[in-house]
Amino acid sequence: MRAATLILACATLGWGQFARVDTSSAEGQAFVRMYEFDFPGAHAILDREIAQDASNPLPYSVKASAFFFSELDRLKILQTEFFEDDDKVVDRRKLSPDPAIRRQIFRLFELTRQHAAARLAQQPGDREALFAQAMASGLETDYAALVERRRFGSFSLAKQSQTHALKLLALDPPYYDAHLTTGSVEYVVGSLPFFLRWFVRIDQVEGSKERAVEHLRIVAERGRYYGPFARVLLSVIALREKRPWEAESLLTGLCSEFPLNPLFRRELDRTRGLARSKAPAGASSGAAGR
């Protein structure tokens, strides 16, 4: 019954079939562990992969991701309520990031770039090396914005992330996960006050929230690793745009797919309350698992 109501809700919202994480690779298996909030399990998988092939750049960037998201969880940044409130996102008060974790993350960025450059020197179109570069760049941007609170400094890093993403999207076939970067940047720029947008120029970014959602939908439906994360971001956007019934449908699916993730369950419980109080007549909140 729960699966049927989820399918009905997603059809009502115009969603296609959601992508499952590709677990044919060690990196994909590590991403599943991260989506379950099993960060030690993700590190164990990646450490074995690095021991087998230390020249592969992708495990280093995924390992940096595991450190980064565990740090965001420790700092209480991952809750959707944090991203709904712009004052919290741009609050300049310093957090207390773990300096040892920061050193590990940035060392992994260095290793990613070092090994990616070596591979790309031999094969310029190496998809996994390009993706590893893009992931490291995106994580560095997010660390600057969310942990170090360098809002404007992060925009210069975002330009680099966008450049890496566009390279991935120019491949044949495109590396669909790269739409996560373009969609995120598009939404952030679109959320800026009008006068600030004049000072932010990023290649192929218009500041359109509609385009942002389309980019994220592509990842949700076709991404190799980032599909569930795209659904998280889409649920945040739905909450910011006062459509909690859409967020409820997305979070219901995530809870079903990753039942061990405590954050997804807490966010679903919170969002259900919002959906009950704000759903318009005919909205799909009633089909989202209640």
CSV table of C-alpha atoms in Angstrom, one decimal:
chain,number,residue,atom,x,y,z
A,1,MET,CA,0.0,0.0,0.0
A,2,ARG,CA,2.8,2.4,0.9
A,3,ALA,CA,4.6,1.8,-2.4
A,4,ALA,CA,1.3,2.3,-4.4
A,5,THR,CA,0.6,5.6,-2.7
A,6,LEU,CA,4.1,6.8,-3.4
A,7,ILE,CA,3.8,5.9,-7.1
A,8,LEU,CA,0.5,7.7,-7.2
A,9,ALA,CA,1.9,10.8,-5.5
A,10,CYS,CA,5.0,10.9,-7.8
A,11,ALA,CA,2.8,10.5,-10.9
A,12,THR,CA,0.6,13.4,-9.7
A,13,LEU,CA,3.7,15.6,-9.3
A,14,GLY,CA,5.0,14.6,-12.8
A,15,TRP,CA,7.9,12.5,-11.6
A,16,GLY,CA,9.4,9.7,-13.7
A,17,GLN,CA,11.0,6.6,-12.3
A,18,PHE,CA,13.6,7.5,-9.7
A,19,ALA,CA,17.2,6.3,-10.3
A,20,ARG,CA,18.7,3.8,-7.9
A,21,VAL,CA,22.3,4.2,-6.9
A,22,ASP,CA,24.6,2.1,-9.2
A,23,THR,CA,26.1,-0.4,-6.8
A,24,SER,CA,28.2,-2.2,-9.4
A,25,SER,CA,31.2,-0.2,-8.2
A,26,ALA,CA,32.7,0.3,-4.8
A,27,GLU,CA,32.0,4.0,-5.0
A,28,GLY,CA,28.3,3.3,-5.5
A,29,GLN,CA,28.3,0.9,-2.6
A,30,ALA,CA,29.9,3.6,-0.4
A,31,PHE,CA,27.3,6.1,-1.5
A,32,VAL,CA,24.5,3.7,-0.3
A,33,ARG,CA,26.2,3.5,3.0
A,34,MET,CA,26.4,7.3,3.2
A,35,TYR,CA,22.7,7.6,2.3
A,36,GLU,CA,22.1,5.2,5.3
A,37,PHE,CA,24.3,7.5,7.5
A,38,ASP,CA,26.8,4.6,7.9
A,39,PHE,CA,29.9,6.8,7.4
A,40,PRO,CA,32.3,4.2,8.9
A,41,GLY,CA,30.9,1.6,6.5
A,42,ALA,CA,31.5,3.9,3.6
A,43,HIS,CA,35.1,4.6,4.6
A,44,ALA,CA,35.8,0.9,5.0
A,45,ILE,CA,34.6,0.2,1.4
A,46,LEU,CA,36.6,3.1,0.0
A,47,ASP,CA,39.8,2.2,2.0
A,48,ARG,CA,39.7,-1.3,0.4
A,49,GLU,CA,39.3,0.2,-3.0
A,50,ILE,CA,42.2,2.6,-2.6
A,51,ALA,CA,44.4,-0.2,-1.3
A,52,GLN,CA,43.6,-2.2,-4.5
A,53,ASP,CA,44.2,0.8,-6.9
A,54,ALA,CA,45.7,3.9,-5.4
A,55,SER,CA,45.8,5.7,-8.7
A,56,ASN,CA,42.0,5.8,-9.1
A,57,PRO,CA,40.9,9.4,-8.2
A,58,LEU,CA,37.2,8.6,-7.6
A,59,PRO,CA,37.5,6.8,-4.2
A,60,TYR,CA,39.4,9.8,-2.8
A,61,SER,CA,36.7,12.2,-3.7
A,62,VAL,CA,33.9,9.9,-2.4
A,63,LYS,CA,35.8,9.5,0.8
A,64,ALA,CA,36.0,13.3,1.1
A,65,SER,CA,32.3,13.4,0.7
A,66,ALA,CA,31.8,10.9,3.5
A,67,PHE,CA,33.9,13.1,5.8
A,68,PHE,CA,32.1,16.2,4.7
A,69,PHE,CA,28.6,14.9,5.3
A,70,SER,CA,29.4,13.3,8.6
A,71,GLU,CA,30.8,16.8,9.6
A,72,LEU,CA,27.6,18.5,8.4
A,73,ASP,CA,25.6,16.0,10.5
A,74,ARG,CA,27.7,16.7,13.6
A,75,LEU,CA,27.2,20.5,13.1
A,76,LYS,CA,23.4,20.1,12.7
A,77,ILE,CA,23.5,21.6,9.2
A,78,LEU,CA,21.8,18.7,7.3
A,79,GLN,CA,18.2,19.4,8.6
A,80,THR,CA,15.9,20.8,5.9
A,81,GLU,CA,14.8,23.5,8.4
A,82,PHE,CA,18.3,24.9,8.2
A,83,PHE,CA,18.1,25.4,4.4
A,84,GLU,CA,14.6,26.8,4.6
A,85,ASP,CA,15.8,29.8,6.5
A,86,ASP,CA,18.2,32.1,4.5
A,87,ASP,CA,19.2,33.8,7.8
A,88,LYS,CA,20.6,30.5,9.0
A,89,VAL,CA,22.4,29.8,5.8
A,90,VAL,CA,24.2,33.1,5.6
A,91,ASP,CA,24.7,33.5,9.4
A,92,ARG,CA,28.3,34.8,9.8
A,93,ARG,CA,28.7,33.4,13.3
A,94,LYS,CA,31.5,30.8,13.2
A,95,LEU,CA,30.8,27.2,13.6
A,96,SER,CA,33.2,24.8,15.3
A,97,PRO,CA,34.4,22.5,12.5
A,98,ASP,CA,36.8,19.7,13.5
A,99,PRO,CA,40.3,20.8,12.3
A,100,ALA,CA,41.4,17.2,11.9
A,101,ILE,CA,38.5,16.4,9.7
A,102,ARG,CA,39.1,19.5,7.7
A,103,ARG,CA,42.7,18.5,7.1
A,104,GLN,CA,41.6,15.0,6.0
A,105,ILE,CA,39.0,16.5,3.6
A,106,PHE,CA,41.4,18.9,1.9
A,107,ARG,CA,44.2,16.3,1.7
A,108,LEU,CA,41.7,14.1,-0.1
A,109,PHE,CA,40.9,17.0,-2.5
A,110,GLU,CA,44.7,17.1,-3.3
A,111,LEU,CA,44.9,13.4,-3.9
A,112,THR,CA,41.8,13.5,-6.1
A,113,ARG,CA,43.2,16.3,-8.2
A,114,GLN,CA,46.7,14.7,-8.4
A,115,HIS,CA,45.4,11.3,-9.6
A,116,ALA,CA,42.7,12.8,-11.8
A,117,ALA,CA,45.3,15.0,-13.6
A,118,ALA,CA,47.5,12.0,-14.2
A,119,ARG,CA,44.7,10.0,-15.7
A,120,LEU,CA,43.5,12.9,-17.8
A,121,ALA,CA,47.0,13.5,-19.2
A,122,GLN,CA,46.8,10.0,-20.6
A,123,GLN,CA,43.1,10.0,-21.5
A,124,PRO,CA,41.5,13.5,-21.6
A,125,GLY,CA,38.0,12.1,-21.8
A,126,ASP,CA,38.2,9.8,-18.8
A,127,ARG,CA,34.7,10.1,-17.3
A,128,GLU,CA,35.5,8.9,-13.8
A,129,ALA,CA,38.5,11.2,-13.5
A,130,LEU,CA,36.5,14.2,-14.7
A,131,PHE,CA,33.7,13.3,-12.3
A,132,ALA,CA,36.2,13.0,-9.4
A,133,GLN,CA,37.5,16.5,-10.1
A,134,ALA,CA,34.0,17.8,-10.3
A,135,MET,CA,33.0,16.2,-7.0
A,136,ALA,CA,36.1,17.6,-5.2
A,137,SER,CA,35.4,21.0,-6.5
A,138,GLY,CA,31.7,20.9,-5.5
A,139,LEU,CA,32.6,19.7,-2.0
A,140,GLU,CA,35.1,22.5,-1.6
A,141,THR,CA,32.5,25.0,-2.6
A,142,ASP,CA,30.0,23.6,-0.2
A,143,TYR,CA,32.5,23.5,2.7
A,144,ALA,CA,33.3,27.2,2.1
A,145,ALA,CA,29.7,28.2,2.0
A,146,LEU,CA,28.2,26.0,4.8
A,147,VAL,CA,31.0,25.3,7.2
A,148,GLU,CA,33.3,28.3,6.8
A,149,ARG,CA,30.4,30.6,6.1
A,150,ARG,CA,32.3,32.3,3.2
A,151,ARG,CA,29.3,33.2,1.2
A,152,PHE,CA,30.8,35.4,-1.5
A,153,GLY,CA,34.1,33.6,-1.5
A,154,SER,CA,32.2,30.4,-2.3
A,155,PHE,CA,30.9,32.0,-5.5
A,156,SER,CA,34.3,32.0,-7.1
A,157,LEU,CA,34.6,28.3,-6.2
A,158,ALA,CA,31.1,27.7,-7.6
A,159,LYS,CA,32.3,29.0,-11.0
A,160,GLN,CA,35.0,26.4,-11.0
A,161,SER,CA,32.5,23.7,-10.0
A,162,GLN,CA,30.2,24.9,-12.9
A,163,THR,CA,33.1,24.6,-15.3
A,164,HIS,CA,33.8,21.0,-14.3
A,165,ALA,CA,30.0,20.2,-14.5
A,166,LEU,CA,29.7,21.6,-18.0
A,167,LYS,CA,32.6,19.4,-19.1
A,168,LEU,CA,30.8,16.3,-17.8
A,169,LEU,CA,27.5,17.3,-19.5
A,170,ALA,CA,29.3,17.8,-22.8
A,171,LEU,CA,30.3,14.1,-22.8
A,172,ASP,CA,28.4,11.6,-25.0
A,173,PRO,CA,26.4,10.4,-23.2
A,174,PRO,CA,26.3,13.1,-20.6
A,175,TYR,CA,27.4,12.4,-17.0
A,176,TYR,CA,23.9,13.1,-15.6
A,177,ASP,CA,25.1,13.5,-12.0
A,178,ALA,CA,26.7,16.8,-13.1
A,179,HIS,CA,23.2,18.3,-13.4
A,180,LEU,CA,23.3,18.4,-9.5
A,181,THR,CA,25.9,21.2,-9.6
A,182,THR,CA,24.2,23.2,-12.4
A,183,GLY,CA,20.9,22.9,-10.6
A,184,SER,CA,22.2,23.8,-7.2
A,185,VAL,CA,24.1,26.9,-8.6
A,186,GLU,CA,21.1,27.9,-10.6
A,187,TYR,CA,18.8,27.8,-7.6
A,188,VAL,CA,21.3,29.6,-5.3
A,189,VAL,CA,21.7,32.4,-7.8
A,190,GLY,CA,18.0,32.6,-8.4
A,191,SER,CA,17.4,33.0,-4.6
A,192,LEU,CA,19.8,36.0,-4.4
A,193,PRO,CA,18.3,39.5,-4.0
A,194,PHE,CA,17.9,41.1,-7.5
A,195,PHE,CA,20.7,43.7,-7.0
A,196,LEU,CA,23.2,40.9,-6.0
A,197,ARG,CA,22.6,38.9,-9.1
A,198,TRP,CA,24.3,41.7,-11.1
A,199,PHE,CA,27.5,40.9,-9.4
A,200,VAL,CA,27.3,37.1,-9.9
A,201,ARG,CA,28.2,35.9,-13.3
A,202,ILE,CA,28.6,32.1,-13.8
A,203,ASP,CA,28.7,30.4,-17.2
A,204,GLN,CA,25.3,29.2,-18.4
A,205,VAL,CA,23.5,30.2,-15.2
A,206,GLU,CA,20.5,32.4,-15.4
A,207,GLY,CA,19.3,32.3,-11.9
A,208,SER,CA,16.1,30.5,-12.8
A,209,LYS,CA,14.5,28.4,-10.1
A,210,GLU,CA,12.5,26.5,-12.8
A,211,ARG,CA,15.7,25.5,-14.6
A,212,ALA,CA,17.2,24.5,-11.3
A,213,VAL,CA,14.3,22.1,-10.6
A,214,GLU,CA,14.7,20.6,-14.1
A,215,HIS,CA,18.4,20.0,-13.6
A,216,LEU,CA,17.7,18.3,-10.3
A,217,ARG,CA,14.9,16.2,-11.7
A,218,ILE,CA,17.3,14.8,-14.4
A,219,VAL,CA,19.6,13.7,-11.6
A,220,ALA,CA,16.8,12.2,-9.5
A,221,GLU,CA,15.6,10.2,-12.5
A,222,ARG,CA,19.0,9.4,-14.3
A,223,GLY,CA,21.9,10.0,-11.9
A,224,ARG,CA,24.3,7.2,-11.2
A,225,TYR,CA,25.3,8.2,-7.6
A,226,TYR,CA,23.5,11.5,-6.8
A,227,GLY,CA,19.9,10.6,-7.5
A,228,PRO,CA,18.8,10.3,-3.8
A,229,PHE,CA,20.7,13.6,-3.0
A,230,ALA,CA,18.9,15.3,-5.8
A,231,ARG,CA,15.6,14.2,-4.2
A,232,VAL,CA,16.7,15.7,-0.9
A,233,LEU,CA,17.5,19.0,-2.6
A,234,LEU,CA,14.1,18.9,-4.4
A,235,SER,CA,12.4,18.4,-1.1
A,236,VAL,CA,14.2,21.4,0.4
A,237,ILE,CA,13.1,23.5,-2.6
A,238,ALA,CA,9.6,22.3,-2.2
A,239,LEU,CA,9.6,23.4,1.5
A,240,ARG,CA,11.2,26.7,0.6
A,241,GLU,CA,8.5,27.3,-2.0
A,242,LYS,CA,5.7,26.4,0.5
A,243,ARG,CA,4.8,23.1,-1.1
A,244,PRO,CA,5.4,20.6,1.8
A,245,TRP,CA,3.1,18.0,0.2
A,246,GLU,CA,5.7,17.6,-2.6
A,247,ALA,CA,8.5,17.3,0.0
A,248,GLU,CA,6.5,14.7,1.8
A,249,SER,CA,6.2,12.5,-1.3
A,250,LEU,CA,9.9,12.7,-2.0
A,251,LEU,CA,10.9,12.0,1.7
A,252,THR,CA,8.5,9.1,1.8
A,253,GLY,CA,10.4,7.4,-1.0
A,254,LEU,CA,13.7,8.1,0.6
A,255,CYS,CA,12.6,6.6,3.9
A,256,SER,CA,11.4,3.5,2.1
A,257,GLU,CA,14.7,3.2,0.1
A,258,PHE,CA,17.0,4.0,3.1
A,259,PRO,CA,15.1,2.9,6.2
A,260,LEU,CA,18.2,3.1,8.4
A,261,ASN,CA,18.7,6.8,7.8
A,262,PRO,CA,17.4,8.6,11.0
A,263,LEU,CA,17.4,12.0,9.4
A,264,PHE,CA,15.1,11.1,6.6
A,265,ARG,CA,12.6,9.7,9.1
A,266,ARG,CA,12.7,12.9,11.3
A,267,GLU,CA,12.4,15.1,8.3
A,268,LEU,CA,9.4,13.1,7.0
A,269,ASP,CA,7.6,13.3,10.3
A,270,ARG,CA,8.2,17.1,10.4
A,271,THR,CA,7.1,17.6,6.8
A,272,ARG,CA,3.9,15.6,7.3
A,273,GLY,CA,2.8,18.0,9.9
A,274,LEU,CA,3.5,20.9,7.6
A,275,ALA,CA,1.7,19.2,4.7
A,276,ARG,CA,-1.4,18.6,6.8
A,277,SER,CA,-1.6,22.3,7.8
A,278,LYS,CA,-0.8,23.8,4.4
A,279,ALA,CA,-1.9,21.4,1.7
A,280,PRO,CA,-4.4,23.1,-0.7
A,281,ALA,CA,-7.6,21.3,-1.9
A,282,GLY,CA,-6.7,18.6,-4.3
A,283,ALA,CA,-3.0,18.4,-3.4
A,284,SER,CA,-1.3,15.1,-3.2
A,285,SER,CA,-0.3,15.2,0.4
A,286,GLY,CA,-2.9,12.6,1.2
A,287,ALA,CA,-1.3,10.2,-1.2
A,288,ALA,CA,2.1,10.4,0.3
A,289,GLY,CA,1.8,7.6,2.8
A,290,ARG,CA,-0.6,8.7,5.4
